[in-house]
Each structure stands twice: as C-alpha cells, then as structure tokens.
mmCIF file of C-alpha atoms in Angstrom:
data_model
loop_
_atom_site.group_PDB
_atom_site.id
_atom_site.type_symbol
_atom_site.label_atom_id
_atom_site.label_comp_id
_atom_site.label_asym_id
_atom_site.label_seq_id
_atom_site.Cartn_x
_atom_site.Cartn_y
_atom_site.Cartn_z
ATOM 1 C CA MET A 991 0.000 0.000 0.000
ATOM 2 C CA ASN A 992 1.374 3.348 -0.932
ATOM 3 C CA GLN A 993 1.848 5.897 1.789
ATOM 4 C CA PRO A 994 0.334 9.306 1.082
ATOM 5 C CA LYS A 995 2.966 11.770 0.093
ATOM 6 C CA HIS A 996 3.410 14.982 1.961
ATOM 7 C CA TYR A 997 4.510 18.156 0.308
ATOM 8 C CA ILE A 998 5.998 21.432 1.454
ATOM 9 C CA TYR A 999 6.061 24.650 -0.500
ATOM 10 C CA ASP A 1000 9.484 25.776 -1.700
ATOM 11 C CA GLU A 1001 9.379 29.554 -2.038
ATOM 12 C CA ASP A 1002 12.596 29.750 -4.029
ATOM 13 C CA ALA A 1003 11.383 27.390 -6.744
ATOM 14 C CA CYS A 1004 7.728 28.431 -6.363
ATOM 15 C CA ARG A 1005 6.525 24.854 -6.307
ATOM 16 C CA PHE A 1006 5.573 22.027 -3.960
ATOM 17 C CA VAL A 1007 8.357 19.604 -3.120
ATOM 18 C CA PRO A 1008 7.644 16.096 -1.758
ATOM 19 C CA VAL A 1009 8.837 15.526 1.798
ATOM 20 C CA GLU A 1010 11.330 12.731 2.207
ATOM 21 C CA SER A 1011 10.647 10.864 5.463
ATOM 22 C CA ASN A 1012 13.339 9.066 7.352
ATOM 23 C CA LYS A 1013 12.021 5.754 8.682
ATOM 24 C CA ARG A 1014 14.375 5.776 11.664
ATOM 25 C CA GLU A 1015 13.331 9.273 12.753
ATOM 26 C CA LEU A 1016 9.646 8.386 12.399
ATOM 27 C CA PHE A 1017 10.176 5.235 14.479
ATOM 28 C CA LEU A 1018 12.025 7.144 17.251
ATOM 29 C CA LEU A 1019 9.385 9.884 17.285
ATOM 30 C CA SER A 1020 6.596 7.330 17.477
ATOM 31 C CA MET A 1021 8.314 5.375 20.270
ATOM 32 C CA SER A 1022 9.050 8.505 22.312
ATOM 33 C CA LEU A 1023 5.383 9.536 22.072
ATOM 34 C CA TRP A 1024 4.280 6.042 23.175
ATOM 35 C CA ILE A 1025 6.706 6.073 26.098
ATOM 36 C CA LEU A 1026 5.622 9.557 27.148
ATOM 37 C CA ASN A 1027 1.933 8.602 26.960
ATOM 38 C CA GLY A 1028 2.647 5.420 28.907
ATOM 39 C CA MET A 1029 4.389 7.371 31.653
ATOM 40 C CA VAL A 1030 1.562 9.917 31.912
ATOM 41 C CA PHE A 1031 -1.176 7.288 32.020
ATOM 42 C CA GLY A 1032 0.885 5.167 34.423
ATOM 43 C CA ALA A 1033 1.261 8.102 36.809
ATOM 44 C CA ILE A 1034 -2.473 8.809 36.624
ATOM 45 C CA PHE A 1035 -3.260 5.142 37.202
ATOM 46 C CA LEU A 1036 -0.903 4.885 40.188
ATOM 47 C CA SER A 1037 -2.279 8.040 41.780
ATOM 48 C CA LEU A 1038 -5.846 6.751 41.400
ATOM 49 C CA ILE A 1039 -4.948 3.343 42.789
ATOM 50 C CA SER A 1040 -3.095 4.836 45.763
ATOM 51 C CA THR A 1041 -6.051 7.148 46.451
ATOM 52 C CA PHE A 1042 -8.716 4.447 46.506
ATOM 53 C CA TYR A 1043 -6.765 1.406 47.717
ATOM 54 C CA ALA A 1044 -4.490 1.346 50.754
ATOM 55 C CA THR A 1045 -1.588 -0.963 51.434
ATOM 56 C CA PRO A 1046 -1.737 -3.332 54.420
ATOM 57 C CA ALA A 1047 0.758 -1.127 56.276
ATOM 58 C CA GLU A 1048 -1.399 1.966 55.705
ATOM 59 C CA LEU A 1049 -4.487 0.076 56.892
ATOM 60 C CA ALA A 1050 -2.653 -1.043 60.043
ATOM 61 C CA LEU A 1051 -1.477 2.523 60.764
ATOM 62 C CA LYS A 1052 -4.974 3.878 60.213
ATOM 63 C CA ALA A 1053 -6.441 1.306 62.622
ATOM 64 C CA GLU A 1054 -3.722 2.105 65.164
ATOM 65 C CA ASN A 1055 -4.415 5.846 64.884
ATOM 66 C CA GLU A 1056 -8.142 5.294 65.397
ATOM 67 C CA PHE A 1057 -7.423 3.133 68.445
ATOM 68 C CA LEU A 1058 -5.073 5.734 69.909
ATOM 69 C CA ILE A 1059 -7.568 8.530 69.328
ATOM 70 C CA ASP A 1060 -10.248 6.450 71.069
ATOM 71 C CA GLU A 1061 -7.870 5.865 73.979
ATOM 72 C CA VAL A 1062 -7.103 9.580 74.298
ATOM 73 C CA GLU A 1063 -10.821 10.378 74.221
ATOM 74 C CA GLU A 1064 -11.451 7.748 76.909
ATOM 75 C CA SER A 1065 -8.638 9.247 78.979
ATOM 76 C CA LYS A 1066 -10.212 12.690 78.617
ATOM 77 C CA ARG A 1067 -13.553 11.309 79.847
ATOM 78 C CA THR A 1068 -11.810 9.656 82.796
ATOM 79 C CA MET A 1069 -9.995 12.888 83.652
ATOM 80 C CA THR A 1070 -13.294 14.761 83.515
ATOM 81 C CA GLN A 1071 -14.775 12.258 85.982
ATOM 82 C CA LEU A 1072 -11.744 12.644 88.242
ATOM 83 C CA MET A 1073 -12.145 16.423 88.141
ATOM 84 C CA GLY A 1074 -15.766 15.976 89.237
ATOM 85 C CA GLN A 1075 -14.702 13.747 92.113
ATOM 86 C CA LEU A 1076 -12.088 16.314 93.129
ATOM 87 C CA ASP A 1077 -14.786 19.000 93.102
ATOM 88 C CA ASP A 1078 -16.887 16.826 95.420
ATOM 89 C CA LEU A 1079 -13.927 16.259 97.746
ATOM 90 C CA ALA A 1080 -13.163 19.983 97.786
ATOM 91 C CA ALA A 1081 -16.768 20.841 98.628
ATOM 92 C CA GLN A 1082 -16.809 18.185 101.348
ATOM 93 C CA ASP A 1083 -13.511 19.469 102.711
ATOM 94 C CA ASN A 1084 -14.748 23.065 102.824
ATOM 95 C CA GLU A 1085 -18.207 22.304 104.154
ATOM 96 C CA MET A 1086 -17.545 19.565 106.668
ATOM 97 C CA TYR A 1087 -14.028 19.400 107.962
ATOM 98 C CA ARG A 1088 -13.020 23.028 107.780
ATOM 99 C CA SER A 1089 -16.334 24.425 109.063
ATOM 100 C CA ILE A 1090 -16.493 21.919 111.939
ATOM 101 C CA LEU A 1091 -12.887 22.518 112.944
ATOM 102 C CA GLY A 1092 -13.103 26.280 112.410
ATOM 103 C CA LEU A 1093 -10.320 26.376 109.810
ATOM 104 C CA ASN A 1094 -10.335 28.858 106.984
ATOM 105 C CA GLU A 1095 -11.841 27.538 103.759
ATOM 106 C CA ILE A 1096 -9.627 27.159 100.726
ATOM 107 C CA PRO A 1097 -11.260 29.230 97.970
ATOM 108 C CA MET A 1098 -12.220 27.385 94.776
ATOM 109 C CA ALA A 1099 -10.119 29.840 92.782
ATOM 110 C CA GLU A 1100 -7.065 28.667 94.720
ATOM 111 C CA ARG A 1101 -8.061 25.019 94.363
ATOM 112 C CA ASN A 1102 -8.510 25.418 90.609
ATOM 113 C CA ALA A 1103 -5.254 27.323 90.140
ATOM 114 C CA SER A 1104 -3.616 26.262 86.936
ATOM 115 C CA MET A 1105 0.025 25.989 86.177
ATOM 116 C CA GLY A 1106 1.764 27.960 83.466
ATOM 117 C CA GLY A 1107 5.013 27.400 81.743
ATOM 118 C CA ALA A 1108 6.709 26.883 78.442
ATOM 119 C CA ARG A 1109 5.569 24.379 75.908
ATOM 120 C CA PRO A 1110 7.239 21.000 76.474
ATOM 121 C CA PRO A 1111 9.876 20.074 73.887
ATOM 122 C CA GLU A 1112 8.045 16.912 72.807
ATOM 123 C CA MET A 1113 5.323 19.165 71.384
ATOM 124 C CA ASP A 1114 7.812 20.481 68.851
ATOM 125 C CA LEU A 1115 7.617 17.228 66.918
ATOM 126 C CA SER A 1116 6.004 17.454 63.544
ATOM 127 C CA VAL A 1117 2.549 16.106 64.348
ATOM 128 C CA SER A 1118 -0.755 17.153 62.920
ATOM 129 C CA SER A 1119 -2.560 20.019 64.581
ATOM 130 C CA SER A 1120 -5.427 17.809 65.756
ATOM 131 C CA THR A 1121 -2.993 15.377 67.381
ATOM 132 C CA ALA A 1122 -1.071 18.197 69.009
ATOM 133 C CA GLN A 1123 -4.323 19.663 70.312
ATOM 134 C CA LEU A 1124 -5.421 16.293 71.751
ATOM 135 C CA LEU A 1125 -2.074 15.823 73.452
ATOM 136 C CA ALA A 1126 -2.032 19.366 74.822
ATOM 137 C CA GLU A 1127 -5.554 19.005 76.238
ATOM 138 C CA ALA A 1128 -4.699 15.673 77.844
ATOM 139 C CA ARG A 1129 -1.459 17.048 79.285
ATOM 140 C CA GLN A 1130 -3.261 20.119 80.661
ATOM 141 C CA SER A 1131 -5.976 17.974 82.276
ATOM 142 C CA VAL A 1132 -3.396 15.733 83.925
ATOM 143 C CA ARG A 1133 -1.516 18.755 85.269
ATOM 144 C CA GLN A 1134 -4.708 20.273 86.653
ATOM 145 C CA ILE A 1135 -5.654 17.007 88.340
ATOM 146 C CA GLU A 1136 -2.160 16.669 89.815
ATOM 147 C CA GLN A 1137 -2.287 20.249 91.124
ATOM 148 C CA ARG A 1138 -5.729 19.818 92.644
ATOM 149 C CA ILE A 1139 -4.719 16.517 94.270
ATOM 150 C CA ARG A 1140 -1.671 18.256 95.776
ATOM 151 C CA ILE A 1141 -3.867 21.047 97.160
ATOM 152 C CA GLN A 1142 -6.389 18.533 98.530
ATOM 153 C CA ASN A 1143 -3.591 16.492 100.095
ATOM 154 C CA ASP A 1144 -2.167 19.645 101.712
ATOM 155 C CA SER A 1145 -5.624 20.423 103.057
ATOM 156 C CA TYR A 1146 -5.966 16.979 104.621
ATOM 157 C CA GLU A 1147 -2.474 17.261 106.093
ATOM 158 C CA GLU A 1148 -3.454 20.583 107.661
ATOM 159 C CA ILE A 1149 -6.585 18.986 109.139
ATOM 160 C CA LYS A 1150 -4.522 16.068 110.493
ATOM 161 C CA ARG A 1151 -2.068 18.475 112.093
ATOM 162 C CA TYR A 1152 -4.990 20.351 113.677
ATOM 163 C CA PHE A 1153 -6.345 17.101 115.173
ATOM 164 C CA ASN A 1154 -2.923 15.994 116.423
ATOM 165 C CA THR A 1155 -2.227 19.214 118.302
#
C-alpha cells in the first residue's frame, strides 16, 4: 500500500516539493510519544490506585491511629470524671471538715489554680494540629488534676495536724 505523500512549498522554486521521510526518525518519534503517553497514564493510574486502595501497612497505621484517638478520648472522659470527684472532695472538705474545725476555707479559685510554663519540647515534633491539640488538652488535664490533688492532700495534712495538736 502506498503511503500518502506529503509536500511542502518551496518559495525559491515556487513549487511544492515532496517531503522525504526518514524511517528511523519516524520510528524514534513514534516510540518517544508512546513512552511519554505510557508514563503519563501510568502516573495517573498509580495516583488513582493509591487514592482508593491502601496498602496493608497503611491500613494497620490507620487502625492504630483510630485506636489511639479512642484511647485519648477515653482518657479525657476519665480525667473529667476525676475532676468531678475532686470537686466533690473539695466541697466536702470546705463544708464539713473546715467548718467543723473552724479552719479557713480554701477558695475554689485557689483550688482550681492552673500551672503555666513553656511548651514541652516533645510538642515540637512534627505532628498534625489535631494530634497536638489532643495531646495538649490531655497534658493540661493531667496537670490540673495533679495540682488539685496536691492542694487537697495539703488540706488533709493541715486537718490532720490540727487534730494531732
């Protein structure tokens, strides 16, 4: 089968001249286009596959992250319950022991005093903002509980000293 001939216009001769095609150049051009198209479609295919399908390692990490988030949330609920119990103990301490013994009440503002300070260095790790927020809230709750337990313990020690004198 004859290939259609291509012509270009030669302005010097004022006529159309047939284009001579080099088979090797045509083959290299065709192969480079096929390779380029293959790379583009391969990249698109891989990005789609990685978007919709996860590897077993990614699935395990996702399950682990969900478990850890659930654990942090459960810890926050537990800390909230502990704060409520500390509030009850503080009210009992102020109403019963201190009023019966005639000791000065510890104001709730003093009992709920929070601690300040610089951000701990472990927070400088590159973690997502939601993870950093969860960790900061948990750390703050633990510090508040520790502080309130110390204050309550000091109050009970003061009451014990009052009884022992």
